[in-house]
Coordinates of C-alpha atoms in Angstrom, one line a residue:
X1 CA -0.1 0.0 -0.3
X2 CA 1.5 3.5 -0.5
X3 CA 0.1 6.8 -1.6
X4 CA -2.4 7.5 -4.3
X5 CA -0.8 8.7 -7.2
X6 CA -1.9 10.4 -10.4
X7 CA -0.8 7.6 -13.6
X8 CA -0.1 8.7 -17.3
X9 CA -2.8 6.5 -18.8
X10 CA -5.5 9.4 -21.0
X11 CA -8.6 7.9 -22.2
X12 CA -9.8 10.2 -24.8
X13 CA -12.8 8.8 -26.8
X14 CA -15.7 10.9 -27.2
X15 CA -18.5 11.3 -24.1
X16 CA -17.2 8.6 -21.4
X17 CA -20.6 8.0 -19.7
X18 CA -21.7 4.6 -17.9
X19 CA -19.1 3.0 -15.8
X20 CA -19.6 -0.7 -15.1
X21 CA -17.4 -2.9 -13.1
X22 CA -18.0 -7.4 -12.0
X23 CA -15.2 -9.1 -10.9
X24 CA -11.9 -7.9 -11.8
X25 CA -12.7 -6.0 -15.0
X26 CA -14.4 -2.8 -15.8
X27 CA -16.0 -1.6 -18.9
X28 CA -16.4 2.0 -19.7
X29 CA -18.9 3.1 -22.2
X30 CA -17.7 6.2 -24.7
X31 CA -21.5 7.6 -25.8
X32 CA -19.6 9.0 -28.8
X33 CA -21.2 12.0 -31.2
X34 CA -23.7 12.1 -33.6
X35 CA -22.5 12.7 -37.2
X36 CA -19.0 13.0 -35.6
X37 CA -17.5 10.5 -33.6
X38 CA -19.0 6.5 -33.1
X39 CA -19.4 4.7 -29.8
X40 CA -17.0 2.4 -28.5
X41 CA -16.1 0.5 -25.3
X42 CA -12.7 0.3 -23.3
X43 CA -12.6 -3.2 -21.5
X44 CA -10.0 -2.8 -18.6
X45 CA -8.5 -4.5 -15.3
X46 CA -5.9 -2.8 -12.4
X47 CA -3.1 -4.1 -14.4
X48 CA -4.1 -2.8 -17.8
X49 CA -4.4 0.2 -16.2
X50 CA -1.2 0.5 -14.4
X51 CA 0.5 -0.8 -18.1
X52 CA -2.1 1.4 -20.3
X53 CA -2.8 -2.0 -21.8
X54 CA -7.0 -2.3 -22.8
X55 CA -9.5 -4.2 -25.0
X56 CA -11.5 -1.7 -27.0
X57 CA -15.0 -2.6 -28.4
X58 CA -16.1 -0.7 -31.5
X59 CA -19.1 0.4 -32.1
X60 CA -21.0 2.1 -35.7
X61 CA -23.3 4.3 -34.5
X62 CA -23.0 7.2 -31.4
X63 CA -25.6 6.0 -28.7
X64 CA -26.2 6.6 -25.4
X65 CA -24.8 2.5 -24.7
X66 CA -24.1 -0.2 -22.1
X67 CA -21.8 -2.8 -21.9
X68 CA -21.2 -5.9 -19.3
X69 CA -18.5 -7.9 -19.5
X70 CA -18.0 -11.3 -17.5
X71 CA -14.9 -13.2 -17.5
X72 CA -14.2 -13.3 -21.6
X73 CA -18.3 -12.8 -22.9
X74 CA -19.4 -8.9 -23.2
X75 CA -22.9 -7.9 -23.8
X76 CA -22.9 -4.5 -25.7
X77 CA -25.9 -2.5 -26.8
X78 CA -26.5 -1.9 -30.8
X79 CA -27.4 1.2 -32.5
X80 CA -28.6 0.4 -36.2
X81 CA -30.7 3.8 -36.3
X82 CA -27.9 6.9 -36.7
X83 CA -31.0 9.1 -36.1
X84 CA -31.7 7.8 -32.9
X85 CA -29.3 8.0 -29.5
X86 CA -31.0 5.5 -27.6
X87 CA -30.5 1.5 -28.5
X88 CA -32.5 -1.3 -28.9
X89 CA -30.3 -4.3 -29.3
X90 CA -27.2 -6.1 -27.8
X91 CA -24.6 -7.8 -29.4
X92 CA -22.6 -10.7 -27.3
X93 CA -18.8 -10.9 -28.4
X94 CA -16.2 -13.0 -26.7
X95 CA -12.6 -12.6 -26.1
X96 CA -10.7 -14.4 -28.9
X97 CA -7.1 -14.5 -29.9
X98 CA -7.0 -11.5 -27.4
X99 CA -9.8 -9.6 -29.1
X100 CA -13.6 -9.8 -28.6
X101 CA -15.2 -10.8 -31.7
X102 CA -19.0 -10.4 -32.5
X103 CA -21.0 -13.7 -31.5
X104 CA -24.7 -13.2 -32.9
X105 CA -27.5 -10.0 -32.2
X106 CA -30.3 -10.7 -30.0
X107 CA -33.4 -11.0 -31.4
X108 CA -35.0 -9.7 -28.2
X109 CA -36.1 -6.1 -29.0
X110 CA -35.2 -3.8 -26.0
X111 CA -36.8 -0.2 -27.4
X112 CA -35.2 2.8 -25.5
X113 CA -32.3 0.7 -23.8
X114 CA -31.3 2.5 -20.9
X115 CA -29.3 1.0 -17.4
X116 CA -27.9 -2.6 -17.0
X117 CA -26.3 -4.4 -14.6
X118 CA -24.9 -8.8 -14.0
X119 CA -25.1 -10.9 -11.3
X120 CA -23.5 -14.1 -10.8
X121 CA -25.7 -16.0 -13.0
X122 CA -27.5 -13.1 -15.1
X123 CA -27.6 -9.9 -17.2
X124 CA -30.1 -7.9 -17.6
X125 CA -30.4 -4.4 -19.8
X126 CA -33.6 -2.1 -18.8
X127 CA -36.1 -1.6 -22.0
X128 CA -39.1 1.0 -22.2
X129 CA -41.3 -2.0 -22.2
X130 CA -39.5 -4.1 -19.5
X131 CA -36.1 -6.2 -19.1
X132 CA -33.9 -8.1 -21.6
X133 CA -32.7 -10.5 -19.2
X134 CA -29.9 -13.0 -20.8
X135 CA -28.7 -16.4 -18.6
X136 CA -25.2 -17.1 -18.7
X137 CA -26.1 -20.2 -17.1
X138 CA -27.3 -22.2 -19.7
X139 CA -25.5 -23.3 -23.4
X140 CA -25.6 -20.2 -25.5
X141 CA -26.1 -17.3 -23.3
X142 CA -30.0 -17.2 -24.3
X143 CA -32.2 -14.3 -24.0
X144 CA -36.0 -13.5 -22.5
X145 CA -38.0 -10.3 -22.4
X146 CA -39.6 -10.0 -18.7
X147 CA -42.7 -7.9 -19.5
X148 CA -43.4 -4.5 -16.8
X149 CA -45.4 -5.5 -14.2
X150 CA -49.5 -4.8 -14.6
X151 CA -48.9 -2.0 -11.7
X152 CA -46.6 0.2 -13.9
X153 CA -48.8 3.2 -15.4
X154 CA -47.7 5.9 -18.3
X155 CA -44.4 6.0 -18.9
X156 CA -43.0 4.1 -16.3
X157 CA -40.1 1.8 -17.1
X158 CA -37.1 0.5 -15.0
X159 CA -34.1 2.6 -16.3
X160 CA -31.6 2.3 -13.8
X161 CA -30.3 -1.4 -12.4
X162 CA -28.4 -2.5 -9.5
X163 CA -26.5 -6.0 -8.6
X164 CA -24.2 -8.0 -6.8
X165 CA -22.1 -11.3 -8.0
X166 CA -23.6 -13.0 -4.9
X167 CA -26.9 -11.6 -4.8
X168 CA -29.4 -13.5 -6.7
X169 CA -32.0 -10.4 -7.1
X170 CA -31.7 -7.4 -8.6
X171 CA -33.0 -3.7 -8.0
X172 CA -34.1 -1.7 -10.2
X173 CA -35.4 2.1 -10.2
X174 CA -39.0 3.0 -12.0
X175 CA -40.2 6.4 -11.4
X176 CA -37.4 6.9 -8.5
X177 CA -39.0 3.6 -6.8
X178 CA -37.4 0.4 -5.9
X179 CA -38.4 -2.4 -7.3
X180 CA -37.0 -6.4 -6.8
X181 CA -36.2 -8.2 -9.5
X182 CA -36.1 -12.1 -9.8
X183 CA -34.1 -13.4 -12.4
X184 CA -34.8 -16.9 -12.2
X185 CA -38.4 -16.7 -13.0
X186 CA -38.7 -13.4 -14.2
X187 CA -40.3 -11.3 -11.5
X188 CA -40.4 -7.8 -11.0
X189 CA -42.1 -6.7 -7.8
X190 CA -41.8 -3.5 -5.5
X191 CA -39.3 -3.3 -3.0
X192 CA -41.2 -3.5 0.4
X193 CA -40.5 -1.3 3.0
X194 CA -39.7 1.9 0.7
X195 CA -41.4 4.9 1.7
X196 CA -43.8 5.5 -1.3
X197 CA -43.8 9.0 -1.3
X198 CA -39.6 9.3 -1.5
X199 CA -37.0 8.3 -4.7
X200 CA -34.0 7.2 -4.6
X201 CA -31.1 9.2 -4.9
X202 CA -28.2 7.2 -4.4
X203 CA -27.5 3.0 -3.8
X204 CA -25.5 0.9 -3.8
X205 CA -24.4 -2.9 -2.2
X206 CA -22.1 -3.3 0.5
X207 CA -19.1 -5.3 -0.6
X208 CA -20.1 -8.9 0.2
X209 CA -23.7 -8.0 -1.0
X210 CA -25.3 -8.8 2.6
X211 CA -27.3 -5.4 2.7
X212 CA -28.5 -2.9 -0.1
X213 CA -27.9 0.5 1.3
X214 CA -30.1 3.7 -0.8
X215 CA -30.4 7.0 0.1
X216 CA -33.8 9.0 -0.6
X217 CA -34.7 12.7 -1.9
X218 CA -35.7 13.6 2.0
X219 CA -32.2 12.7 3.2
X220 CA -32.8 9.3 5.7
X221 CA -31.1 6.7 4.4
X222 CA -32.2 3.1 4.2
X223 CA -30.9 -0.1 4.7
X224 CA -31.9 -3.9 3.4
X225 CA -30.7 -7.1 4.5
X226 CA -30.5 -9.2 1.6
X227 CA -30.1 -12.3 3.2
X228 CA -33.3 -12.1 5.3
X229 CA -36.0 -11.8 2.5
X230 CA -34.7 -8.4 1.9
X231 CA -36.1 -7.0 5.3
X232 CA -36.1 -3.1 5.8
X233 CA -33.5 -3.3 8.7
X234 CA -32.7 0.3 9.5
X235 CA -34.2 3.8 8.4
X236 CA -32.0 6.5 9.4
X237 CA -31.8 10.3 8.6
X238 CA -28.3 11.1 8.3
X239 CA -28.7 14.7 6.0
X240 CA -30.4 17.4 6.3
X241 CA -31.8 19.9 3.9
X242 CA -30.6 19.7 0.3
X243 CA -32.4 22.9 -1.0
X244 CA -29.3 24.5 -3.2
X245 CA -29.9 23.5 -6.7
X246 CA -26.6 25.6 -7.5
X247 CA -24.4 22.5 -5.2
X248 CA -24.1 18.3 -6.4
X249 CA -26.2 16.1 -5.4
X250 CA -25.5 13.8 -2.3
X251 CA -23.6 10.9 -3.0
X252 CA -23.1 7.1 -1.0
X253 CA -20.4 4.8 -1.0
X254 CA -20.0 1.3 0.7
X255 CA -16.9 -0.1 2.0
X256 CA -15.2 -2.9 0.8
X257 CA -14.8 -4.9 3.8
X258 CA -16.7 -3.6 7.1
X259 CA -20.1 -2.6 6.8
X260 CA -19.5 1.4 6.9
X261 CA -21.8 3.8 4.0
X262 CA -20.4 7.1 3.6
X263 CA -22.7 9.8 2.4
X264 CA -22.0 13.7 1.1
X265 CA -23.3 16.2 2.9
X266 CA -22.6 19.0 0.2
X267 CA -24.5 21.9 2.0
X268 CA -22.6 21.4 5.3
X269 CA -19.5 20.3 3.8
X270 CA -19.4 16.9 5.4
X271 CA -19.2 12.9 4.9
X272 CA -21.8 11.2 7.1
X273 CA -20.2 7.7 8.0
X274 CA -23.1 4.9 8.8
X275 CA -23.0 1.2 10.4
X276 CA -24.5 -0.8 8.3
X277 CA -25.3 -3.1 10.9
X278 CA -26.8 -0.9 14.1
X279 CA -27.9 2.1 11.6
X280 CA -26.0 4.7 13.9
X281 CA -24.2 6.9 12.6
X282 CA -20.8 6.9 13.8
X283 CA -19.2 10.3 12.8
X284 CA -19.6 13.2 10.4
X285 CA -16.1 14.2 8.9
X286 CA -16.1 18.1 8.0
X287 CA -14.3 18.9 4.9
X288 CA -13.0 22.2 4.0
X289 CA -14.7 21.9 -0.2
X290 CA -17.9 20.8 -1.5
X291 CA -18.1 17.3 -1.6
X292 CA -19.5 16.0 -5.3
X293 CA -19.0 12.4 -5.2
X294 CA -17.5 9.4 -3.2
X295 CA -15.4 6.6 -4.0
X296 CA -14.1 3.5 -2.3
X297 CA -10.5 2.7 -3.0
X298 CA -8.7 -0.9 -1.6
X299 CA -10.0 -4.1 -1.6
X300 CA -12.4 -5.9 -0.2
X301 CA -10.2 -8.1 2.2

């Protein structure tokens, strides 16, 4: 372990947006610019960052896309309409001979695709009319469509997803509210215990997937125990009013191993530390700047 330092690696592709990590690999999706630069995906791990080496997956058109890379398989959005920015299809690629090569384009349509996540057995993409769900435990990685539940009204759709490798369920966000997704039997249901009148501002799983933590837009932190049928164990007000629109929104991060959550308080220039087992606020760390984001460094052990 040593002091953090800035490495020489720079990525200059156009409009980096969605960043996803699974296992020891990360995928950064560059949206590109319509008529100027096509989309692309950079795939790398820690060793690649230090060595300045990574794999690139080119895309034909600019798009607000997403990529999930699990082992030597990549699931990457595909845009076939130059005039549209939200993709509607997903490609499967495999790393062969040191490069990702196209294997198939799924027939399952995913209009208005936005949001993606992977757990130990499945990869999901959010669609305007439901979920595109890929079964990575079956031969050929088949894809199916899970329709939006009947409770969804108007233009409600799942546009954000969260998952953990050791948790069989996923969480999808629709109209600011969390929904529990059961990939094995294709069910989508409201997450019990969530306040109906509040929206999720930030969310995360802890390092070992034992807790799902969500901050609502009123400054209350909600802690769910994933191993106890997603029981809501604690709800704790951790922030005061965040009513200054010129400041960044609060953000959330969890430690990789010791059961702590960290929440930024931009208005009061604090980082609030919460114990996930007890739900207690352990301390509020004052900083001499407006905190705008958090990331956990160090490993999971």
